[in-house]
mmCIF file of C-alpha atoms in Angstrom:
data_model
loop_
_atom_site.group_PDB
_atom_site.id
_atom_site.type_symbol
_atom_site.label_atom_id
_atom_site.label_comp_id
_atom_site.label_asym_id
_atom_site.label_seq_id
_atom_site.Cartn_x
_atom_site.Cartn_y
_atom_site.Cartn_z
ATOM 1 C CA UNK A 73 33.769 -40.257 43.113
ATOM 2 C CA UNK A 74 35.465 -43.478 43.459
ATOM 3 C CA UNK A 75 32.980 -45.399 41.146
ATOM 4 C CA UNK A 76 33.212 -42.729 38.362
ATOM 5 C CA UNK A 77 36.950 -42.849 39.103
ATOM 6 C CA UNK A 78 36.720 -46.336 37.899
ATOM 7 C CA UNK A 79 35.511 -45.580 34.340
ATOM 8 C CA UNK A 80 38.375 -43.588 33.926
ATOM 9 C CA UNK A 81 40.693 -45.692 31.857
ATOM 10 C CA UNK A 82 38.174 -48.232 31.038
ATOM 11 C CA UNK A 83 35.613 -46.019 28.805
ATOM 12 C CA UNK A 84 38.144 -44.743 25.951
ATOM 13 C CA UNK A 85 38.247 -40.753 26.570
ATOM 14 C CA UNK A 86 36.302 -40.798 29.900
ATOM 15 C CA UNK A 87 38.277 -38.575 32.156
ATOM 16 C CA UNK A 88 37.199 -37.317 36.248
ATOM 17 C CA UNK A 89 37.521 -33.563 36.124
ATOM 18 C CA UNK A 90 38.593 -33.363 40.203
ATOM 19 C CA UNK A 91 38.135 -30.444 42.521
ATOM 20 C CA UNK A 92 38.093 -29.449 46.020
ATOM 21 C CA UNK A 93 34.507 -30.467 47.964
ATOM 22 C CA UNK A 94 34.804 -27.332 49.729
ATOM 23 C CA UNK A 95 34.159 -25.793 46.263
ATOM 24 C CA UNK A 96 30.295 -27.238 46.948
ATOM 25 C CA UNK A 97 29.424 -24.717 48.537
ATOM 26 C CA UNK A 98 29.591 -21.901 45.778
ATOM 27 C CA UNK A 99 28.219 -24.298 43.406
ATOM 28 C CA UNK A 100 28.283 -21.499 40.732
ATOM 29 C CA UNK A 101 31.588 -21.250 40.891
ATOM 30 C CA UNK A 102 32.078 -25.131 39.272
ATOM 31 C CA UNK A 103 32.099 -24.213 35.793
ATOM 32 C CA UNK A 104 35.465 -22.977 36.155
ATOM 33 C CA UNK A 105 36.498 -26.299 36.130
ATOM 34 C CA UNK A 106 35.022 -27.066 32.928
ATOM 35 C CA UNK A 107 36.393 -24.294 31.104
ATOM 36 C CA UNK A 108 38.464 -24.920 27.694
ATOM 37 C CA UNK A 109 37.917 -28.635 28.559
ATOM 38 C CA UNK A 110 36.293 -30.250 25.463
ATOM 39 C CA UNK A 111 33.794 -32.973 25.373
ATOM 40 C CA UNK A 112 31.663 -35.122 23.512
ATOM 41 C CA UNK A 113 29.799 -35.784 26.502
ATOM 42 C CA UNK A 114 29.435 -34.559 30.311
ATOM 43 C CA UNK A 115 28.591 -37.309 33.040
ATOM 44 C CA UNK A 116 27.543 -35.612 36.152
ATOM 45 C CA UNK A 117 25.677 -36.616 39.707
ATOM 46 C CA UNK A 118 21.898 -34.948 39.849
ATOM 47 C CA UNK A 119 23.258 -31.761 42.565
ATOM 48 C CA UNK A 120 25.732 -30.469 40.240
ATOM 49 C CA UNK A 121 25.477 -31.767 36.896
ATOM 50 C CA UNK A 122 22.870 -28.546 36.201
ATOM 51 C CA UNK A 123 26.277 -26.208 36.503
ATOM 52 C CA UNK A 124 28.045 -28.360 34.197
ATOM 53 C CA UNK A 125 25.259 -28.620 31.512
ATOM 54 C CA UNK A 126 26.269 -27.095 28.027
ATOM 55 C CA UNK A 127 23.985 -26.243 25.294
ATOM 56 C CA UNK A 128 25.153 -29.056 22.114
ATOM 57 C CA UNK A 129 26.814 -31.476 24.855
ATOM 58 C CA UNK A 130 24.202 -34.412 25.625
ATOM 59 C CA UNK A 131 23.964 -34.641 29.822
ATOM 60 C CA UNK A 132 24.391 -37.538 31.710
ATOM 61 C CA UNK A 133 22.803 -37.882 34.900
ATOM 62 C CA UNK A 134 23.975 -40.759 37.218
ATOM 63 C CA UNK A 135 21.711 -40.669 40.662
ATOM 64 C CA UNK A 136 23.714 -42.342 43.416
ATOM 65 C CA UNK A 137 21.464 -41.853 46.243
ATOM 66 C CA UNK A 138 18.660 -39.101 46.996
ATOM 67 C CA UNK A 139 17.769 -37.991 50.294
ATOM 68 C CA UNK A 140 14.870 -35.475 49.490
ATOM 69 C CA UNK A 141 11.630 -37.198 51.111
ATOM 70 C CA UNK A 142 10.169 -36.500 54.402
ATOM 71 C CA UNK A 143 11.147 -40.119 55.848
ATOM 72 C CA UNK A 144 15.137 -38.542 56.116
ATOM 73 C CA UNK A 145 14.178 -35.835 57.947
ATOM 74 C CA UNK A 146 13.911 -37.840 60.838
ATOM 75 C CA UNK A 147 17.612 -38.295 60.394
ATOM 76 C CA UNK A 148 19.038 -35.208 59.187
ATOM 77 C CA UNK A 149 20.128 -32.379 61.395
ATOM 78 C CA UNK A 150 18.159 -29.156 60.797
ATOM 79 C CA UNK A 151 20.913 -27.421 58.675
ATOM 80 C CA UNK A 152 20.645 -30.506 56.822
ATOM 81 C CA UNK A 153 16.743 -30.470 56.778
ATOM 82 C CA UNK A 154 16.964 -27.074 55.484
ATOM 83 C CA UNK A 155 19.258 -27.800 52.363
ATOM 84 C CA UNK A 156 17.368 -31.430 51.249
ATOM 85 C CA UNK A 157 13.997 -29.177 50.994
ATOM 86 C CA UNK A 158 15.133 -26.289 49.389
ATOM 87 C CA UNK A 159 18.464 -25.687 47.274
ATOM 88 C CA UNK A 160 19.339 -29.451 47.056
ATOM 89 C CA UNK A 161 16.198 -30.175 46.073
ATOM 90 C CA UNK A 162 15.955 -27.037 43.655
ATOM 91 C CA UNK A 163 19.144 -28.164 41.647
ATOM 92 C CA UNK A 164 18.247 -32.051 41.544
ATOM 93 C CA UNK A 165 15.339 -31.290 39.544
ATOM 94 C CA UNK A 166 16.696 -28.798 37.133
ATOM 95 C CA UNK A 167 19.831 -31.097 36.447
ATOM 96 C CA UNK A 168 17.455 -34.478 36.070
ATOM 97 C CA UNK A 169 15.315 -32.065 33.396
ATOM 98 C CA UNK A 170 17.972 -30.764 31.689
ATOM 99 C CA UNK A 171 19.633 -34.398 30.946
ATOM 100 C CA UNK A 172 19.673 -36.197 27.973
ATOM 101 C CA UNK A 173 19.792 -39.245 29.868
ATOM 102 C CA UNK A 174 18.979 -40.687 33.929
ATOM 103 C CA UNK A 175 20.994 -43.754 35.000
ATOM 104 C CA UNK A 176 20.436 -44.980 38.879
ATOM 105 C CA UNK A 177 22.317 -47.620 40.903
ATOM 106 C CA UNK A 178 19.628 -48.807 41.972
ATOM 107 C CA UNK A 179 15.507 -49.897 41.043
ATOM 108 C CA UNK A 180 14.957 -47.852 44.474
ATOM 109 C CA UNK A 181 16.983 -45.226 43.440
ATOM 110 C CA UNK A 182 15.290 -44.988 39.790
ATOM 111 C CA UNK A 183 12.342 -44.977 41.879
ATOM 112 C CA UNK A 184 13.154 -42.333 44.206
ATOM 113 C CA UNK A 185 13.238 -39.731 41.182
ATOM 114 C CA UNK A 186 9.989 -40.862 39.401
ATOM 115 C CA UNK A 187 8.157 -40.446 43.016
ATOM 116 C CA UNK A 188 10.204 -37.607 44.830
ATOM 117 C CA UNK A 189 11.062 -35.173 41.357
ATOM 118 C CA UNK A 190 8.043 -36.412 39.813
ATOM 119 C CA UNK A 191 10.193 -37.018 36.773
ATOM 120 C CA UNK A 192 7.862 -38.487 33.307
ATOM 121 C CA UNK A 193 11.543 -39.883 31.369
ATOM 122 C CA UNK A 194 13.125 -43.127 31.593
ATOM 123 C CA UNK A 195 15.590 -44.211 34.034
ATOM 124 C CA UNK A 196 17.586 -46.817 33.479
ATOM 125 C CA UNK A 197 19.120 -49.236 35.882
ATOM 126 C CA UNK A 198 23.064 -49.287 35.933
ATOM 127 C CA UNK A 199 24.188 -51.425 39.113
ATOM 128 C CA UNK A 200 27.790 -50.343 41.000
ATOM 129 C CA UNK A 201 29.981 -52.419 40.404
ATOM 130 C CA UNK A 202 33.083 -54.575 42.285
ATOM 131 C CA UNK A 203 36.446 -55.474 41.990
ATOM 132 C CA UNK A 204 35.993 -59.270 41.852
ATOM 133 C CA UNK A 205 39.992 -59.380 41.625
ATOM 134 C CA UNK A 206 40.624 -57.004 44.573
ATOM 135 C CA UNK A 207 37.471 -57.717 46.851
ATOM 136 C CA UNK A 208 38.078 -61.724 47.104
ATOM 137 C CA UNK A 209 36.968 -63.828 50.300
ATOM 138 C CA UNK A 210 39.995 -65.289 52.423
ATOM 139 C CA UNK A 211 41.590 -68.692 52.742
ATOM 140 C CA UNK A 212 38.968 -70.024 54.980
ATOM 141 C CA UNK A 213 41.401 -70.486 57.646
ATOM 142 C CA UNK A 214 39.831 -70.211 61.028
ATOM 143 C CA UNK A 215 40.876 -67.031 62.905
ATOM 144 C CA UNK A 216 41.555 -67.196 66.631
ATOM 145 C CA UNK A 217 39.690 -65.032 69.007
ATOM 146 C CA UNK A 218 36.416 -63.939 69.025
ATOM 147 C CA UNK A 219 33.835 -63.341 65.922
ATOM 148 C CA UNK A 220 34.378 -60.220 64.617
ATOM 149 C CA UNK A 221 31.317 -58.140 63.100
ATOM 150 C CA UNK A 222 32.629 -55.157 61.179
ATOM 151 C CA UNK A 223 30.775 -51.937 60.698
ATOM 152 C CA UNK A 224 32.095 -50.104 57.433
ATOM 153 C CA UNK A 225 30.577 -46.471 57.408
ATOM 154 C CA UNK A 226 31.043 -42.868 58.146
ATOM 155 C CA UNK A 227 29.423 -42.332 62.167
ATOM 156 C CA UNK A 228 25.999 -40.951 61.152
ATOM 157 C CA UNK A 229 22.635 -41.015 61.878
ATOM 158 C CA UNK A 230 21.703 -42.287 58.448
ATOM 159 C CA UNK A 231 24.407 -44.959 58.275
ATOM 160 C CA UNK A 232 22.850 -46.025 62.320
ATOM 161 C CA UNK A 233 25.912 -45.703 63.662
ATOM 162 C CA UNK A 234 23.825 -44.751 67.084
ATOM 163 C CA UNK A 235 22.560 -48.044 66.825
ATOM 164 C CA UNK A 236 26.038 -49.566 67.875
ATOM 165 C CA UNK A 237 26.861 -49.184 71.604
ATOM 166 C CA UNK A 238 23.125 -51.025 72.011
ATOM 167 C CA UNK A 239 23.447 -54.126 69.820
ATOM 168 C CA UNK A 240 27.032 -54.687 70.759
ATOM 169 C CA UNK A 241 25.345 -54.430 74.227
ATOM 170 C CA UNK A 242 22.883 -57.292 73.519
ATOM 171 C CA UNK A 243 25.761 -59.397 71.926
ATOM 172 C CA UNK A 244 26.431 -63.039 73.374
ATOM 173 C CA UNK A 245 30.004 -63.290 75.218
ATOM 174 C CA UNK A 246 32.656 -63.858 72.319
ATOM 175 C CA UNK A 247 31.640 -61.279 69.977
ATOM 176 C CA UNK A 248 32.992 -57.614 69.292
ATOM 177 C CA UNK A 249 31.850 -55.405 66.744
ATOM 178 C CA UNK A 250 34.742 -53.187 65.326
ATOM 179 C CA UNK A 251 34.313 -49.823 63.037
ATOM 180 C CA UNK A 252 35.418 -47.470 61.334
ATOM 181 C CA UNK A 253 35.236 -43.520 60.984
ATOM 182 C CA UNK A 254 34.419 -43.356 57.640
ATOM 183 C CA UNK A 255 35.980 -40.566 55.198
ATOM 184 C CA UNK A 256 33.437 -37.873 56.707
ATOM 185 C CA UNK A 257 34.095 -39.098 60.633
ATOM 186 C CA UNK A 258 30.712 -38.058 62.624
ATOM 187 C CA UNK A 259 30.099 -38.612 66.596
ATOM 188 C CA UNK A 260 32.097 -40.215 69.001
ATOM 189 C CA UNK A 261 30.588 -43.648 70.301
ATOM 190 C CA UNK A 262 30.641 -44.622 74.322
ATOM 191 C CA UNK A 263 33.332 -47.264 74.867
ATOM 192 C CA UNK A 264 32.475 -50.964 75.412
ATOM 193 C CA UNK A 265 34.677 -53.593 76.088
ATOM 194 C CA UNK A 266 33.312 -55.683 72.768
ATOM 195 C CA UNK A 267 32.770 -52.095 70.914
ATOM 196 C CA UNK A 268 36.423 -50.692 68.811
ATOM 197 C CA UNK A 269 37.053 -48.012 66.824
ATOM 198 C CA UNK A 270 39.352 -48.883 63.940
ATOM 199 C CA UNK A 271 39.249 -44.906 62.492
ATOM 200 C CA UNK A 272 39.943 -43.766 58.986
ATOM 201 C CA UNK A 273 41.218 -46.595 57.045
ATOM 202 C CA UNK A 274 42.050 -45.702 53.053
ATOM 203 C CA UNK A 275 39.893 -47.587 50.406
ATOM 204 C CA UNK A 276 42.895 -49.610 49.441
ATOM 205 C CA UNK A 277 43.186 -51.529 53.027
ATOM 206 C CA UNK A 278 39.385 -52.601 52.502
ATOM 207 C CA UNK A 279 39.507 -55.840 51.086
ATOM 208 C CA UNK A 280 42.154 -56.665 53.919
ATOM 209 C CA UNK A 281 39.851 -55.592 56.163
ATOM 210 C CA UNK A 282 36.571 -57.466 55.435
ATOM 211 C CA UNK A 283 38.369 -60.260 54.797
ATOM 212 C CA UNK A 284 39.533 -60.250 58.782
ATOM 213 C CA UNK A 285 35.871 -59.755 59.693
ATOM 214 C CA UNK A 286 33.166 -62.513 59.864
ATOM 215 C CA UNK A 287 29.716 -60.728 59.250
ATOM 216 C CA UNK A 288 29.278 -57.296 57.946
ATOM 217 C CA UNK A 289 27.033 -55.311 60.171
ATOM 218 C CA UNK A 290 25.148 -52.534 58.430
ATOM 219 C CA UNK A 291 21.883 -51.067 59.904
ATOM 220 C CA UNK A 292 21.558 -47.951 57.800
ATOM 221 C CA UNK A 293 18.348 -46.387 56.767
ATOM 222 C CA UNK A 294 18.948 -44.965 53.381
ATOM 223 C CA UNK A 295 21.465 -46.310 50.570
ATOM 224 C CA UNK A 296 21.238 -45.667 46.823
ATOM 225 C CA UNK A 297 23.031 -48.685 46.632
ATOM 226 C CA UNK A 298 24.764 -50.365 49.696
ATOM 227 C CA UNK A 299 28.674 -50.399 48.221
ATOM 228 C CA UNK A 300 29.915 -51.348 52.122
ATOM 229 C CA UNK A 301 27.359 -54.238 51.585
ATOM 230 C CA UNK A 302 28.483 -54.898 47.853
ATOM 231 C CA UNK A 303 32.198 -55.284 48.757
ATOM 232 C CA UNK A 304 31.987 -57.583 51.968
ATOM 233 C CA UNK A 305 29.533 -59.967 49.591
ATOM 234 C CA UNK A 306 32.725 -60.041 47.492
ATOM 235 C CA UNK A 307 34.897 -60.950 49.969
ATOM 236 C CA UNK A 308 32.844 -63.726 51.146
ATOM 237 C CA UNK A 309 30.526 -62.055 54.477
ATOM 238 C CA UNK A 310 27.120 -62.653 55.250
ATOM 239 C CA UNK A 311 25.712 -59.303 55.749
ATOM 240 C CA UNK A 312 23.192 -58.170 58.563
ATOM 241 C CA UNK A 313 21.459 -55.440 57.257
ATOM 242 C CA UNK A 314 18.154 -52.862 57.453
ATOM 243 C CA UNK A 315 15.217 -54.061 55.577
ATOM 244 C CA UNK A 316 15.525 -50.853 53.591
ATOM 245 C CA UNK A 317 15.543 -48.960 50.207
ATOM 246 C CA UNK A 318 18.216 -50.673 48.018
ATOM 247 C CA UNK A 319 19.674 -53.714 50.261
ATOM 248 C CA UNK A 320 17.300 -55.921 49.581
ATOM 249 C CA UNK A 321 18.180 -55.633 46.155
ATOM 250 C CA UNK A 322 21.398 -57.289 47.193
ATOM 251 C CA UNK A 323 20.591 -59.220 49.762
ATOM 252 C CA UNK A 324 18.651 -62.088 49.889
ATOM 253 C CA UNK A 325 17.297 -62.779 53.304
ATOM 254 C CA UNK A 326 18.226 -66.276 54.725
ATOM 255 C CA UNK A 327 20.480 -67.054 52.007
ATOM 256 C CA UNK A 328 23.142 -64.113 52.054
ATOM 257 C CA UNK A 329 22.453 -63.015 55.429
ATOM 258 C CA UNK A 330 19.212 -61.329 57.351
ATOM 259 C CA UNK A 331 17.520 -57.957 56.769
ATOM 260 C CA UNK A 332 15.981 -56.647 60.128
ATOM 261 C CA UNK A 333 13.309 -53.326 60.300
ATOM 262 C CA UNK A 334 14.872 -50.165 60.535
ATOM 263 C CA UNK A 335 16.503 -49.658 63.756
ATOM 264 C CA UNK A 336 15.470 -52.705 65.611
ATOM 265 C CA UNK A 337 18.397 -53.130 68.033
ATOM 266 C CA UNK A 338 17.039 -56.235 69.312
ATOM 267 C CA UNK A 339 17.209 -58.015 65.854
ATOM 268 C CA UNK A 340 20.558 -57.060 64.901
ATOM 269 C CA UNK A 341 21.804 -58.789 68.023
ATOM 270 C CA UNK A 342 19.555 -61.697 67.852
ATOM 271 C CA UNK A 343 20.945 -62.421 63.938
ATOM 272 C CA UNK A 344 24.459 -61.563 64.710
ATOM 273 C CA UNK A 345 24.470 -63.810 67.709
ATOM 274 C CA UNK A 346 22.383 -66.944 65.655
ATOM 275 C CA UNK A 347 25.204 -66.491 62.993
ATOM 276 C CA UNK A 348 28.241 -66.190 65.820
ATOM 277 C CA UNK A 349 26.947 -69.831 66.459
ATOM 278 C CA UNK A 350 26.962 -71.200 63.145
ATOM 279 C CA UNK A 351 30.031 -70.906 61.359
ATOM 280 C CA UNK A 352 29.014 -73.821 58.973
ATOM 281 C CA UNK A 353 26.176 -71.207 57.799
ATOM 282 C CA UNK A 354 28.210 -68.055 57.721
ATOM 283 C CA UNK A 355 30.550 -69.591 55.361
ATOM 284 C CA UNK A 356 27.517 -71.260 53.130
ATOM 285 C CA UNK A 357 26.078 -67.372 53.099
ATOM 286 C CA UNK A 358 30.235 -65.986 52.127
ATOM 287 C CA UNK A 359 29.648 -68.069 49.417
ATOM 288 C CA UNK A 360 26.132 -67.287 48.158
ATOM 289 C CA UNK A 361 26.769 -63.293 48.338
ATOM 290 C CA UNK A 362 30.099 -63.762 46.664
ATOM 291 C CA UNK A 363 28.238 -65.880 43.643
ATOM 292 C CA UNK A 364 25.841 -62.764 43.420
ATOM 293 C CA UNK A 365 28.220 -60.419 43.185
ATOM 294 C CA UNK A 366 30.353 -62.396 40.323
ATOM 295 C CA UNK A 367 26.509 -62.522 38.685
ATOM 296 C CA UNK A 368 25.464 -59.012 39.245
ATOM 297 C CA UNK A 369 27.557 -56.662 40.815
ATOM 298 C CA UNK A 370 30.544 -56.832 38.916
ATOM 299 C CA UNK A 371 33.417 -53.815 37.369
ATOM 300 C CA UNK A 372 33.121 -55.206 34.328
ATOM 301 C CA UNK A 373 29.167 -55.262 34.022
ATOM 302 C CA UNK A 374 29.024 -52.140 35.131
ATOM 303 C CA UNK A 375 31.953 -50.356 32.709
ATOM 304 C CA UNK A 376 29.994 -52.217 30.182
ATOM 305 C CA UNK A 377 26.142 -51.332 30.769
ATOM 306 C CA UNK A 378 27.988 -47.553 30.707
ATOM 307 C CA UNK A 379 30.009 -48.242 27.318
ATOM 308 C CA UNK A 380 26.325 -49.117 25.861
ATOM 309 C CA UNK A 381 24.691 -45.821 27.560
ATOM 310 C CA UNK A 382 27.399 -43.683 26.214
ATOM 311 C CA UNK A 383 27.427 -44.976 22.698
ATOM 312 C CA UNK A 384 23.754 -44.859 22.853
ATOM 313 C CA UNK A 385 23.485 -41.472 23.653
ATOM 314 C CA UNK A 386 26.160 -40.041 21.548
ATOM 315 C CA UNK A 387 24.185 -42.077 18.494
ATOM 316 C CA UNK A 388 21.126 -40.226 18.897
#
């Protein structure tokens, strides 16, 4: 929601139709929102955008992350299990066949729906894309106290969010990890001494917030695109993250921080701590993600590549 939000006003006539989430769950019900609404064009994620689709109005399908093969399952609770197999997945392939076009974040992502809705069309490529002018790194003043590794997520299973109370337990004196609820909350973690729940903080007091940290932690298992990841390269963070789906896309081990398997407690700690120790190499890595980001992961690339897509499809 917050990355189409940021079309609006930047692609002429682009406008977020909003409603309650709670309205999800009688998905049939959406088209109300639609009605006596006229457009040129409809631009919709792959669960819903079948609801919206209107016979003479081309489709756009935007796939932000998919979470339909048997490796989530693992970390999905079984209400959850039930709805990725059967009406999620249901829906996700009649809106990705009835579109007239399939953008994804991500190369992983564009590969998820050629391999998991066996889907024959092009996908094309459209990365998210950052605020270079809010998401900026500090003023490289040293801050006193001890290195603080933030954790930027909602407390899930599929974020690793489990994974915390262990790594911060395998952390060298000197270190704390601090998080956040997320928008969606989750479980409770055990309280540790170098382990500190921030709770919900509004998207707006992000950039202050990364900027107080000194690595981004993020040991998820699934992202369609890794914006937590995107946003503290902007700001000038190496990143410790899973060696998974889209992050290495954005992260280039050794140079803008460390990838480590999936759920390998011992190799979060042993990078955070290595990087605790070198603050000489932290900042060289601020600096490398925050060049990558200005390269590839920018607003303006982004509301561009989308311009193109639109005008392209609306030409045909």
């Amino acid at each position: 929601h917050v990355l189409h939000k940021m079309l609006e006003g930047r692609v002429e006539g682009y406008r977020v139709v909003d409603y309650d989430p709670r309205w999800e769950y009688f998905p049939f019900a959406l088209p109300v929102f639609y009605r006596n609404k006229k457009a040129a064009l409809i631009h919709a994620t792959p669960d819903q955008g079948f609801f919206f689709h209107r016979a003479g109005i081309p489709l756009v399908v935007t796939v932000h992350h998919l979470v339909l093969d048997s490796f989530m399952r693992r970390y999905s609770s079984p209400l959850q299990r039930i709805h990725y197999s059967t009406d999620l997945r249901l829906l996700t392939s009649l809106t990705v066949r009835k579109a007239t076009a399939v953008n994804a974040v991500s190369q992983f992502s564009a590969n998820m729906v050629r391999d998991e809705l066996n889907y024959k069309g092009p996908v094309r490529v459209i990365y998210n894309g950052i605020n270079t002018n809010r998401f900026t790194p500090g003023d490289g003043k040293a801050i006193k106290g001890p290195v603080r590794v933030l954790f930027a997520g909602n407390n899930s299973l599929r974020k690793g969010a489990n994974l915390l109370p262990d790594i911060a337990a395998k952390l060298a004196p000197g270190i704390e990890i601090v998080y956040t609820s997320g928008l969606r909350g989750g479980f409770s973690l055990p309280c540790r001494s170098n382990l500190k729940n921030l709770g919900r903080l509004a998207f707006d007091e992000m950039p202050d917030l990364y900027r107080s940290a000194d690595i981004l932690l993020f040991p998820t298992v699934r992202e369609g695109f890794g914006l937590a990841a995107a946003e503290a390269m902007a700001c000038g963070l190496p990143v410790v993250a899973t060696d998974c789906s889209a992050l290495p896309e954005l992260i280039d081990e050794g140079k803008g921080g460390y990838l480590c398997p999936v759920g390998d407690v011992a190799d979060f700690a042993e990078k955070i701590n290595f990087l605790a120790e070198n603050p000489g190499l932290r900042h060289e890595m601020g600096q490398y993600n925050r060049a990558k980001v200005e390269e590839k992961f920018t607003l303006d690339r982004m509301i561009k590549q989308y311009r193109e897509l639109f005008e392209e499809v609306l030409s045909r």
